[in-house]
PDB file of C-alpha atoms in Angstrom:
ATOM      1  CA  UNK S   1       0.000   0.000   0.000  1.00 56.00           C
ATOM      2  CA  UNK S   2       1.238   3.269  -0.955  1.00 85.00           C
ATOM      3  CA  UNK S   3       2.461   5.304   1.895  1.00 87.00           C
ATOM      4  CA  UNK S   4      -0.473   7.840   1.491  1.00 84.00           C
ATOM      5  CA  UNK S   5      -3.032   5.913   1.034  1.00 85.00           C
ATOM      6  CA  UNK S   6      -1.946   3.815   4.201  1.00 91.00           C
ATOM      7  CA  UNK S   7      -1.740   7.284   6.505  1.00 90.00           C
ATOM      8  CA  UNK S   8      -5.234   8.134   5.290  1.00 85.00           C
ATOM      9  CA  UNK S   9      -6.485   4.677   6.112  1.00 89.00           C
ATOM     10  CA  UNK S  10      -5.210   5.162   9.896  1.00 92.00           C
ATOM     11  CA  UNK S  11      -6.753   8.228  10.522  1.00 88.00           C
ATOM     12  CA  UNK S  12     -10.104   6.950   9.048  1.00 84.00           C
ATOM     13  CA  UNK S  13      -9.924   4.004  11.452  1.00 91.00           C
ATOM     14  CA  UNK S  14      -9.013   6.689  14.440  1.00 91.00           C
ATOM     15  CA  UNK S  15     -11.686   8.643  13.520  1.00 84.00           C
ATOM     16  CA  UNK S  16     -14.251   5.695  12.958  1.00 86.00           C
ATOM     17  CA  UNK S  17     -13.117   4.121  16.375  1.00 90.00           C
ATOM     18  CA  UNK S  18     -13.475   7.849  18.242  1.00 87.00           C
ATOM     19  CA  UNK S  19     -16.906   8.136  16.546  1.00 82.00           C
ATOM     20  CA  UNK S  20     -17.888   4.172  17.857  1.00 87.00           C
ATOM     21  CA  UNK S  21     -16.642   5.067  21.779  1.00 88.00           C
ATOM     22  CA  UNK S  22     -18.683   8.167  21.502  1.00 82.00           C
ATOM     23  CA  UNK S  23     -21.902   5.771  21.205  1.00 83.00           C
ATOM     24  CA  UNK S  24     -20.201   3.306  23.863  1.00 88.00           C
ATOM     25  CA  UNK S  25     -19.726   0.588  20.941  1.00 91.00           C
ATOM     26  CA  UNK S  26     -16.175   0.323  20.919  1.00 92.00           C
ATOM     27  CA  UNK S  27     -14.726  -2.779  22.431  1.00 93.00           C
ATOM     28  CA  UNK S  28     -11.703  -1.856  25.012  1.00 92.00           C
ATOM     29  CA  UNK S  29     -10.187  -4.968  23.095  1.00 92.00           C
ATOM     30  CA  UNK S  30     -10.396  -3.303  19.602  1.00 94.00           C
ATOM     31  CA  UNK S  31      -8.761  -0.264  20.904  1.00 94.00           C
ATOM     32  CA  UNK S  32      -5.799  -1.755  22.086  1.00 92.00           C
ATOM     33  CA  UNK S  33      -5.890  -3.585  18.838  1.00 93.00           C
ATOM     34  CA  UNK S  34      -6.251  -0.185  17.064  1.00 95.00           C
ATOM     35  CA  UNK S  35      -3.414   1.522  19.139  1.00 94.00           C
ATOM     36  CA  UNK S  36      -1.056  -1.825  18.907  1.00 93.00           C
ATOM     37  CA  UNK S  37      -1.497  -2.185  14.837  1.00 95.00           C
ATOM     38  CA  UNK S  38      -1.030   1.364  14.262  1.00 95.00           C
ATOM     39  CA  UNK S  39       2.162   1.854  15.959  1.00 94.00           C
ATOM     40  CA  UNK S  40       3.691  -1.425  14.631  1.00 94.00           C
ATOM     41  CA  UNK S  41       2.564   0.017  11.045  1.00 94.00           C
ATOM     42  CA  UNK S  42       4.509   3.560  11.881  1.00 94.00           C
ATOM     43  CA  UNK S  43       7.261   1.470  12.491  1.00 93.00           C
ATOM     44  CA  UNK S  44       7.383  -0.247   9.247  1.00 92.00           C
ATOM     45  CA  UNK S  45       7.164   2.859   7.518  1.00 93.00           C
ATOM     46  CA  UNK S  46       9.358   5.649   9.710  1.00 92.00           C
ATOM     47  CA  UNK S  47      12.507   5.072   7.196  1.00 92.00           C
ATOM     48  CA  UNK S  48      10.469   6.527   4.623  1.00 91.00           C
ATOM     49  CA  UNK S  49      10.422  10.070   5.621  1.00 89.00           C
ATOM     50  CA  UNK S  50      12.885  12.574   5.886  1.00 88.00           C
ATOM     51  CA  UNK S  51      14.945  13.012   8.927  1.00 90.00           C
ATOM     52  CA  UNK S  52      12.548  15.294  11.104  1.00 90.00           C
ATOM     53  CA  UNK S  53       9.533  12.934  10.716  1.00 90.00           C
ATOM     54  CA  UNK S  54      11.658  10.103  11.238  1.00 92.00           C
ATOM     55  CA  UNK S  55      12.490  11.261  14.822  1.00 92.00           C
ATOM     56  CA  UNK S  56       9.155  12.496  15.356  1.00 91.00           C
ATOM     57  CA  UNK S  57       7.705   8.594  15.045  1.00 93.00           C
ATOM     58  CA  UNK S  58      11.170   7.426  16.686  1.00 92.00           C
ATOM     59  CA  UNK S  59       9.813   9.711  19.756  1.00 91.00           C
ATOM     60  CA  UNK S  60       6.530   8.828  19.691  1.00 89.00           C
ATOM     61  CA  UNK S  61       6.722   4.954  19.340  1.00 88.00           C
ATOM     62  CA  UNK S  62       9.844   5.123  22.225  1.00 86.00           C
ATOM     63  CA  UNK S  63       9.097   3.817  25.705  1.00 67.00           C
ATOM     64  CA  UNK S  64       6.830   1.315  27.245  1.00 60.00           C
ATOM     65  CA  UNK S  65       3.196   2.164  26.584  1.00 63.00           C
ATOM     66  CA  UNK S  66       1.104   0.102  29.771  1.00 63.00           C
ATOM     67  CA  UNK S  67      -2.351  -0.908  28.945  1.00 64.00           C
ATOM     68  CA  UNK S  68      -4.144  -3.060  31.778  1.00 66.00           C
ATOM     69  CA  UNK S  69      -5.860  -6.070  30.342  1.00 70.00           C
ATOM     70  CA  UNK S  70      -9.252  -5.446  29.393  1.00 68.00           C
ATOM     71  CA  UNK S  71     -12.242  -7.027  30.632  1.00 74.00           C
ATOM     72  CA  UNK S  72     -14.179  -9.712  28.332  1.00 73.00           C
ATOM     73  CA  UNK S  73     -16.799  -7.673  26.693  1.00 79.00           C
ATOM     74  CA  UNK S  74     -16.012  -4.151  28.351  1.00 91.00           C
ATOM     75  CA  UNK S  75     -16.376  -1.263  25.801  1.00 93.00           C
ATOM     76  CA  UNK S  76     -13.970   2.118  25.962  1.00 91.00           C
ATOM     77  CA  UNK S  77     -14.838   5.331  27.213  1.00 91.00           C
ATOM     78  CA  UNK S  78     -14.230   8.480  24.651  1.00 88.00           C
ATOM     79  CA  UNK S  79     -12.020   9.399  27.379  1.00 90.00           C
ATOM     80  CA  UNK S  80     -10.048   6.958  27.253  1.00 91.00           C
ATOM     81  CA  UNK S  81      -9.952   6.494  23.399  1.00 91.00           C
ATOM     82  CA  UNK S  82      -8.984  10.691  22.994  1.00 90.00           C
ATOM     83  CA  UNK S  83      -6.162  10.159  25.510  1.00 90.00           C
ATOM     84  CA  UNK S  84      -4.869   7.221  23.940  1.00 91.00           C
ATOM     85  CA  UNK S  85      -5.193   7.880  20.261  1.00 92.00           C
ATOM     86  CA  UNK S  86      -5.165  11.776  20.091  1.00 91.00           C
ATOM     87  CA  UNK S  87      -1.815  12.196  20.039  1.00 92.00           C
ATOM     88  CA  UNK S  88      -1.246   8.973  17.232  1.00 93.00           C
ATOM     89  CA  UNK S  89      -3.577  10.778  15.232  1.00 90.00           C
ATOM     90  CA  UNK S  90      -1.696  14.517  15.340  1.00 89.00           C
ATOM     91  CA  UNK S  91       1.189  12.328  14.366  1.00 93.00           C
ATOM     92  CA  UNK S  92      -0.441  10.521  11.564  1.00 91.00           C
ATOM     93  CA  UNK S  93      -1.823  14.197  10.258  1.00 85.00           C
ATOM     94  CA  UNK S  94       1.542  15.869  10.319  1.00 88.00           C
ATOM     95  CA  UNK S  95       3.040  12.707   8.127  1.00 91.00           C
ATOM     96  CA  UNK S  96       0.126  13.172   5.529  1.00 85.00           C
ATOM     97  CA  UNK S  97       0.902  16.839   5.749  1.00 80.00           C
ATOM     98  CA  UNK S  98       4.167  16.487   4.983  1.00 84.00           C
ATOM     99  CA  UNK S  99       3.897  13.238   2.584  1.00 82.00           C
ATOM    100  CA  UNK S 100       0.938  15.616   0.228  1.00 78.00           C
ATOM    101  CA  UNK S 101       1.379  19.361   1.441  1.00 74.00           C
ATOM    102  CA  UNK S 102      -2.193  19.283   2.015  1.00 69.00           C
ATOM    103  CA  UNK S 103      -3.461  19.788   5.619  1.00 70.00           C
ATOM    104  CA  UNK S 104      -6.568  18.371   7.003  1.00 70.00           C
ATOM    105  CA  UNK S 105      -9.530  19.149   8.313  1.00 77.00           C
ATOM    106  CA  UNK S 106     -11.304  18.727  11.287  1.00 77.00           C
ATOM    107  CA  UNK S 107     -15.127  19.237  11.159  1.00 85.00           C
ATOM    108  CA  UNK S 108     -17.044  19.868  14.206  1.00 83.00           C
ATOM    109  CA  UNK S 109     -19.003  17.020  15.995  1.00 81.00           C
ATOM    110  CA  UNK S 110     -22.219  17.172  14.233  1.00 85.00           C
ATOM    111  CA  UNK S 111     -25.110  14.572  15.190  1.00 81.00           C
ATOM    112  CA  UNK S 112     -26.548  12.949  12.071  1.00 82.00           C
ATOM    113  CA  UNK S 113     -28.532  10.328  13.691  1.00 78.00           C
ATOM    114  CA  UNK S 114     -31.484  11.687  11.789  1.00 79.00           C
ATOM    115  CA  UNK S 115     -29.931  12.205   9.035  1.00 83.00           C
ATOM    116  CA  UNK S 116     -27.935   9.899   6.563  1.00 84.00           C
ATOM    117  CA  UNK S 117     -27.488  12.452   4.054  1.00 86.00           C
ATOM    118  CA  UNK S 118     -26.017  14.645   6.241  1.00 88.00           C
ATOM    119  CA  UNK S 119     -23.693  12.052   7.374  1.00 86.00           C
ATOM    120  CA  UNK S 120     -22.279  11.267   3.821  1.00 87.00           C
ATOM    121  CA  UNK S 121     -22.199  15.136   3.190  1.00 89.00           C
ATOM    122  CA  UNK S 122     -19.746  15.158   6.257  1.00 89.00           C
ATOM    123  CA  UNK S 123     -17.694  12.214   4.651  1.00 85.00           C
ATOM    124  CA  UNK S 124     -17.543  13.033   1.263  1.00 86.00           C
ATOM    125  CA  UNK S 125     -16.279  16.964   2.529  1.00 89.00           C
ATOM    126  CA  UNK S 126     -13.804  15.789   4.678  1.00 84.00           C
ATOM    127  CA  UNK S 127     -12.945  13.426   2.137  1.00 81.00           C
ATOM    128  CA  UNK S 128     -12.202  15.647  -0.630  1.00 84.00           C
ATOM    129  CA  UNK S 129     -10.349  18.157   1.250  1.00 86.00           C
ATOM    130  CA  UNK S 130      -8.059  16.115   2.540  1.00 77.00           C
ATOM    131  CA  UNK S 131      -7.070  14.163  -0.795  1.00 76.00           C
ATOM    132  CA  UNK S 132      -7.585  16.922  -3.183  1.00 79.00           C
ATOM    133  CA  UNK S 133      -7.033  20.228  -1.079  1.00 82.00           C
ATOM    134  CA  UNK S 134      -9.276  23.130  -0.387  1.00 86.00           C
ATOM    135  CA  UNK S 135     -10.370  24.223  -3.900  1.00 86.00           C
ATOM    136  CA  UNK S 136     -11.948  21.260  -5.109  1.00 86.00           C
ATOM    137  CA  UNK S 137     -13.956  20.898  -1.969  1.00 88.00           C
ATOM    138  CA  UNK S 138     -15.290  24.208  -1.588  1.00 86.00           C
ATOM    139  CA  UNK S 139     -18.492  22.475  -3.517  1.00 86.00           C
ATOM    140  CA  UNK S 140     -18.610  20.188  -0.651  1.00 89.00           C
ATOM    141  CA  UNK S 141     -19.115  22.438   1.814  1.00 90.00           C
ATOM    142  CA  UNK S 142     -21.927  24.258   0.493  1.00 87.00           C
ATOM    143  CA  UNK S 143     -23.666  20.846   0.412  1.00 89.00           C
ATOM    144  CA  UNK S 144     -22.433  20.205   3.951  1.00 92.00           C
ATOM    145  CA  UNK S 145     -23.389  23.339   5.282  1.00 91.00           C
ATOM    146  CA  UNK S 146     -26.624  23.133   3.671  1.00 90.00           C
ATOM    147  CA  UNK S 147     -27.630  19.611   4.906  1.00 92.00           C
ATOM    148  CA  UNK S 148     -26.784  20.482   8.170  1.00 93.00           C
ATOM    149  CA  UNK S 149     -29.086  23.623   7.885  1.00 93.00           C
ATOM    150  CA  UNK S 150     -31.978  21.547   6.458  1.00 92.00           C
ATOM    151  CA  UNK S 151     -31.537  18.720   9.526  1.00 93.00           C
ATOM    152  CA  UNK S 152     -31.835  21.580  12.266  1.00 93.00           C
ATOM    153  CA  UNK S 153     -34.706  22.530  10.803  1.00 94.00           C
ATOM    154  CA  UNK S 154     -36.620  19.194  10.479  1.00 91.00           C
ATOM    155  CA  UNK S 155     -35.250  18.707  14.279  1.00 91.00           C
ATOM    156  CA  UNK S 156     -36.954  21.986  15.738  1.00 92.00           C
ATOM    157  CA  UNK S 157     -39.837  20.937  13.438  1.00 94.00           C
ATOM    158  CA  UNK S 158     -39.750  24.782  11.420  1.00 94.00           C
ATOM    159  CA  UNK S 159     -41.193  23.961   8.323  1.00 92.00           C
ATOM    160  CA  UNK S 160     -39.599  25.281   5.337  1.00 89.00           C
ATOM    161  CA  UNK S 161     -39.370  24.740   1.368  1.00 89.00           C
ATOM    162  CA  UNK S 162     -36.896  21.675   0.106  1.00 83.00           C
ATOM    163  CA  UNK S 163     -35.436  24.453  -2.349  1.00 85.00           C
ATOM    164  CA  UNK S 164     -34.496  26.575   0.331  1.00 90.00           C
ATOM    165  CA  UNK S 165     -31.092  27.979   0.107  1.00 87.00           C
ATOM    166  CA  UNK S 166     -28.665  28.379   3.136  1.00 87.00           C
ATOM    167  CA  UNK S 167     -29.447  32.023   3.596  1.00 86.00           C
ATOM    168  CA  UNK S 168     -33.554  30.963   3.981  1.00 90.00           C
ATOM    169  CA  UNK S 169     -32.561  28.193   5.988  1.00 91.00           C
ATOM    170  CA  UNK S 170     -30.669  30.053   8.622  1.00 89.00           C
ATOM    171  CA  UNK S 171     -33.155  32.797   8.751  1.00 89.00           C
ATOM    172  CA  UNK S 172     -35.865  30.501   9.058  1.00 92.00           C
ATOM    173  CA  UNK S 173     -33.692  29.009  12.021  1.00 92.00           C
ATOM    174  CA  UNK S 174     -32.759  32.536  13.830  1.00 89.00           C
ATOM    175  CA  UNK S 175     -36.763  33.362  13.797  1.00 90.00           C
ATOM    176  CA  UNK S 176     -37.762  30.254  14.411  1.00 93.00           C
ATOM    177  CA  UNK S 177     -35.230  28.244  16.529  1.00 93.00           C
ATOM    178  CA  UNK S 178     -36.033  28.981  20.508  1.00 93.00           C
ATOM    179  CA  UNK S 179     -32.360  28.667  21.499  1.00 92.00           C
ATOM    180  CA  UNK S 180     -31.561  31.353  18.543  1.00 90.00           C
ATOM    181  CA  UNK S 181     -34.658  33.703  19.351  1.00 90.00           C
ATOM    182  CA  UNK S 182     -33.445  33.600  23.035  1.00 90.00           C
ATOM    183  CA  UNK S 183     -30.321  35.010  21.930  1.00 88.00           C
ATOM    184  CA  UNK S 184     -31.925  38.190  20.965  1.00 84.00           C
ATOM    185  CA  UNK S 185     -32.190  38.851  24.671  1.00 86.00           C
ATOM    186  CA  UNK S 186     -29.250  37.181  26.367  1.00 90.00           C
ATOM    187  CA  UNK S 187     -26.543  37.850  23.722  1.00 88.00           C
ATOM    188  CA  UNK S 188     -27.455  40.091  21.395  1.00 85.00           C
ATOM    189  CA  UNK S 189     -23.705  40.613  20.114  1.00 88.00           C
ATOM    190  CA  UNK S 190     -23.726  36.703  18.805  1.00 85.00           C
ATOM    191  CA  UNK S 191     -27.024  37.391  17.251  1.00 80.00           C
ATOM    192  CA  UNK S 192     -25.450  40.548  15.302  1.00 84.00           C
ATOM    193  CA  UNK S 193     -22.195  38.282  14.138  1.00 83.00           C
ATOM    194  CA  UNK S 194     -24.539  35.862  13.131  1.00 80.00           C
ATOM    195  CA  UNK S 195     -26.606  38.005  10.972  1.00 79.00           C
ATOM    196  CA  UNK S 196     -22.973  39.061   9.190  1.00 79.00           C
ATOM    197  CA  UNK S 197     -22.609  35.091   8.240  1.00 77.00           C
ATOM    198  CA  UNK S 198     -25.503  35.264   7.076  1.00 74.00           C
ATOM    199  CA  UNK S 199     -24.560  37.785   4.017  1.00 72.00           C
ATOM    200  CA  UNK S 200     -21.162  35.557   4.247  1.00 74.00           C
ATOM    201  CA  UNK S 201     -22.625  32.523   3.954  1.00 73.00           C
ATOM    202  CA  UNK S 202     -25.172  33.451   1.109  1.00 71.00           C
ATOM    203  CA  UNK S 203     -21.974  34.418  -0.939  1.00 74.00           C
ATOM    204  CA  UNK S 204     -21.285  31.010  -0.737  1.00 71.00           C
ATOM    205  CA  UNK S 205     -24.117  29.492  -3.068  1.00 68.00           C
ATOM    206  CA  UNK S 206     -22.503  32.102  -5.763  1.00 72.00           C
ATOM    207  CA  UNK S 207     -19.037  30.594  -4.981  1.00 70.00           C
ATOM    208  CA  UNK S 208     -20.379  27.100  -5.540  1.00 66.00           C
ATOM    209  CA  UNK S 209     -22.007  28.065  -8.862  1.00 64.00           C
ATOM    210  CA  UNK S 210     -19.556  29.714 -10.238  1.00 60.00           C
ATOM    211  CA  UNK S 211     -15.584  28.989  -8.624  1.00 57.00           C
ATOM    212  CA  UNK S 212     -16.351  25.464  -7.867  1.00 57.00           C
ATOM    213  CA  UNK S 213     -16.537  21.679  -9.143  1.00 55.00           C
ATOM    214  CA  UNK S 214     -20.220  21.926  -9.315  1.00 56.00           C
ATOM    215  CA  UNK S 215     -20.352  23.141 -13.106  1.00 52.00           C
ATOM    216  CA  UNK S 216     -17.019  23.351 -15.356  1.00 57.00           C
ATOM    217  CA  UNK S 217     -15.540  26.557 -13.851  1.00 63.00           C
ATOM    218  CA  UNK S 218     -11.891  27.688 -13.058  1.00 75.00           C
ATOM    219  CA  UNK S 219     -11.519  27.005  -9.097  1.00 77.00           C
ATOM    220  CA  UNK S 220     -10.883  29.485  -6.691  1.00 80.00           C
ATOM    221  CA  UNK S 221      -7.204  30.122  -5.516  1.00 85.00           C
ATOM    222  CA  UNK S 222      -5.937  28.232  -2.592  1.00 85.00           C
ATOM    223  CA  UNK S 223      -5.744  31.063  -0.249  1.00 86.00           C
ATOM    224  CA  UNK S 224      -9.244  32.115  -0.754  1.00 85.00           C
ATOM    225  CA  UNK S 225     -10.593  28.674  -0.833  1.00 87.00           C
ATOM    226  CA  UNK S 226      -9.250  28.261   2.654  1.00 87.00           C
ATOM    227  CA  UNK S 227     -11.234  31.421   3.628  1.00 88.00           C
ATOM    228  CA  UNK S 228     -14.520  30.363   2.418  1.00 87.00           C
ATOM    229  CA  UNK S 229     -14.440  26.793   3.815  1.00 90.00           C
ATOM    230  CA  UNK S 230     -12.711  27.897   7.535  1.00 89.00           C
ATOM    231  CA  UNK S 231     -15.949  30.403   7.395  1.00 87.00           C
ATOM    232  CA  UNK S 232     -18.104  27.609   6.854  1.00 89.00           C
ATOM    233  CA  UNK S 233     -16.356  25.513   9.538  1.00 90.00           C
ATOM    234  CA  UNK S 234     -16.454  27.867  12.225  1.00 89.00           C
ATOM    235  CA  UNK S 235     -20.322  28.532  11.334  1.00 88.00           C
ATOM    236  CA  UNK S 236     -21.026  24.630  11.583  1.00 90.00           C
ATOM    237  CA  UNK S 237     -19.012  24.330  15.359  1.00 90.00           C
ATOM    238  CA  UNK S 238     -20.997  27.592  17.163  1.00 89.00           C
ATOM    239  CA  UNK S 239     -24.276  26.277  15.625  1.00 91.00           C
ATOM    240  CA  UNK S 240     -23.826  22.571  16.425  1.00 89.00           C
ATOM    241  CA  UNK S 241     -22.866  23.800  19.803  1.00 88.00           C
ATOM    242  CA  UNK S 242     -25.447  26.375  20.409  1.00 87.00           C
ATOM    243  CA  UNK S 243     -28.517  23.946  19.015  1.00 87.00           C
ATOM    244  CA  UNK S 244     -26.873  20.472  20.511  1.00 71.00           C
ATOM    245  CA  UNK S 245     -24.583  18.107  18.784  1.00 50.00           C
TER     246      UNK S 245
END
């Protein structure tokens, strides 16, 4: 397997495995299993890098790492699993980083039990940024940003037209939404930032159309790219934490 493709395939079983504790379905057995494999697999593959990666693994695979013996059938805590793979996975990101000069992303915890569109809009973002860079996944986003617009709608039960673009769905949700009508009252400021992403964010719909891989069009630079998703991003993680994850 090509050394890539192998870092990527870590990080999607740390991030599957992270996503499992935080429904109490990982096995403490897996983990170990998970921590153990990926470590002897660094090892395999530290000669491959250049001399400041190299050490970096050296140090992070060096001394004895204790693990008590789990119990038959006990599951990890997320706890437990962020302690223990958290800093394996910083690791693993920096070596992609360095192995594609493309640096990931981390999207907010977003809850898409209700919603398996939602989930694969997460995926297929994430995805695509982190193979292909920001640029081509600026279309991504949009849908992203938009699915997750359309689920916190269905979830506070505001009813609203399945055409409805992100600039309709997030007013419908800041006159709608009790937590975001409270805000009004008991932090106005937020409310008044919020209203500026909104003009932000419907800027976005003519970025898709026009500077993304939705139709044939010439991408937007790198730098600006960046700007547009990171605005997105830091949308997604105050609204999944003001409305629940």
């Amino acid at each position: 397997m090509e050394k890539e493709e192998l870092l990527k395939k870590l990080l999607q079983e740390i991030d599957q495995a992270t996503k499992l504790s935080s429904q109490e379905l990982l096995k403490s057995s897996e983990l170990n299993d998970l921590e153990d494999g990926t470590r002897a697999l660094l090892d395999t593959i530290r000669d491959t890098f250049e001399d400041i990666q190299n050490r970096k693994i050296e140090k992070a695979l060096s001394g004895t790492h204790w693990k008590i013996q789990p119990r038959v059938g006990s599951y990890a805590s997320p706890e437990e699993v962020i302690k223990r793979l958290s800093p394996l996975k910083n690791l693993l990101e920096e070596l992609l980083e360095a192995e594609t000069g493309i640096q990931p992303i981390n999207i907010p915890s977003i809850d898409t039990s209700r919603s398996s569109s939602l989930r694969e809009s997460i995926k297929d973002a994430q995805l695509l940024f982190n193979t292909n860079g920001a640029p081509n996944a600026v279309d991504r986003f949009h849908t992203l940003l938009h699915s997750f617009l359309a689920d916190q709608c269905l979830k506070a039960k505001i009813q609203h037209d399945s055409e409805a673009s992100i600039n309709i769905l997030l007013k419908l949700l800041k006159e709608n939404h009790p937590i975001l009508v409270n805000l009004q009252n008991t932090q106005p400021e937020a409310v008044e930032i919020l209203r500026g992403m909104s003009n932000t964010l419907d800027k976005l719909s003519t970025l898709r159309n026009n500077k993304s891989l939705a139709h044939p069009n010439e991408l937007l630079p790198l730098d600006e790219a960046n700007f547009v998703i990171d605005s997105v991003n830091a949308s997604l993680k105050y609204l999944s934490s003001k409305l629940g994850t």
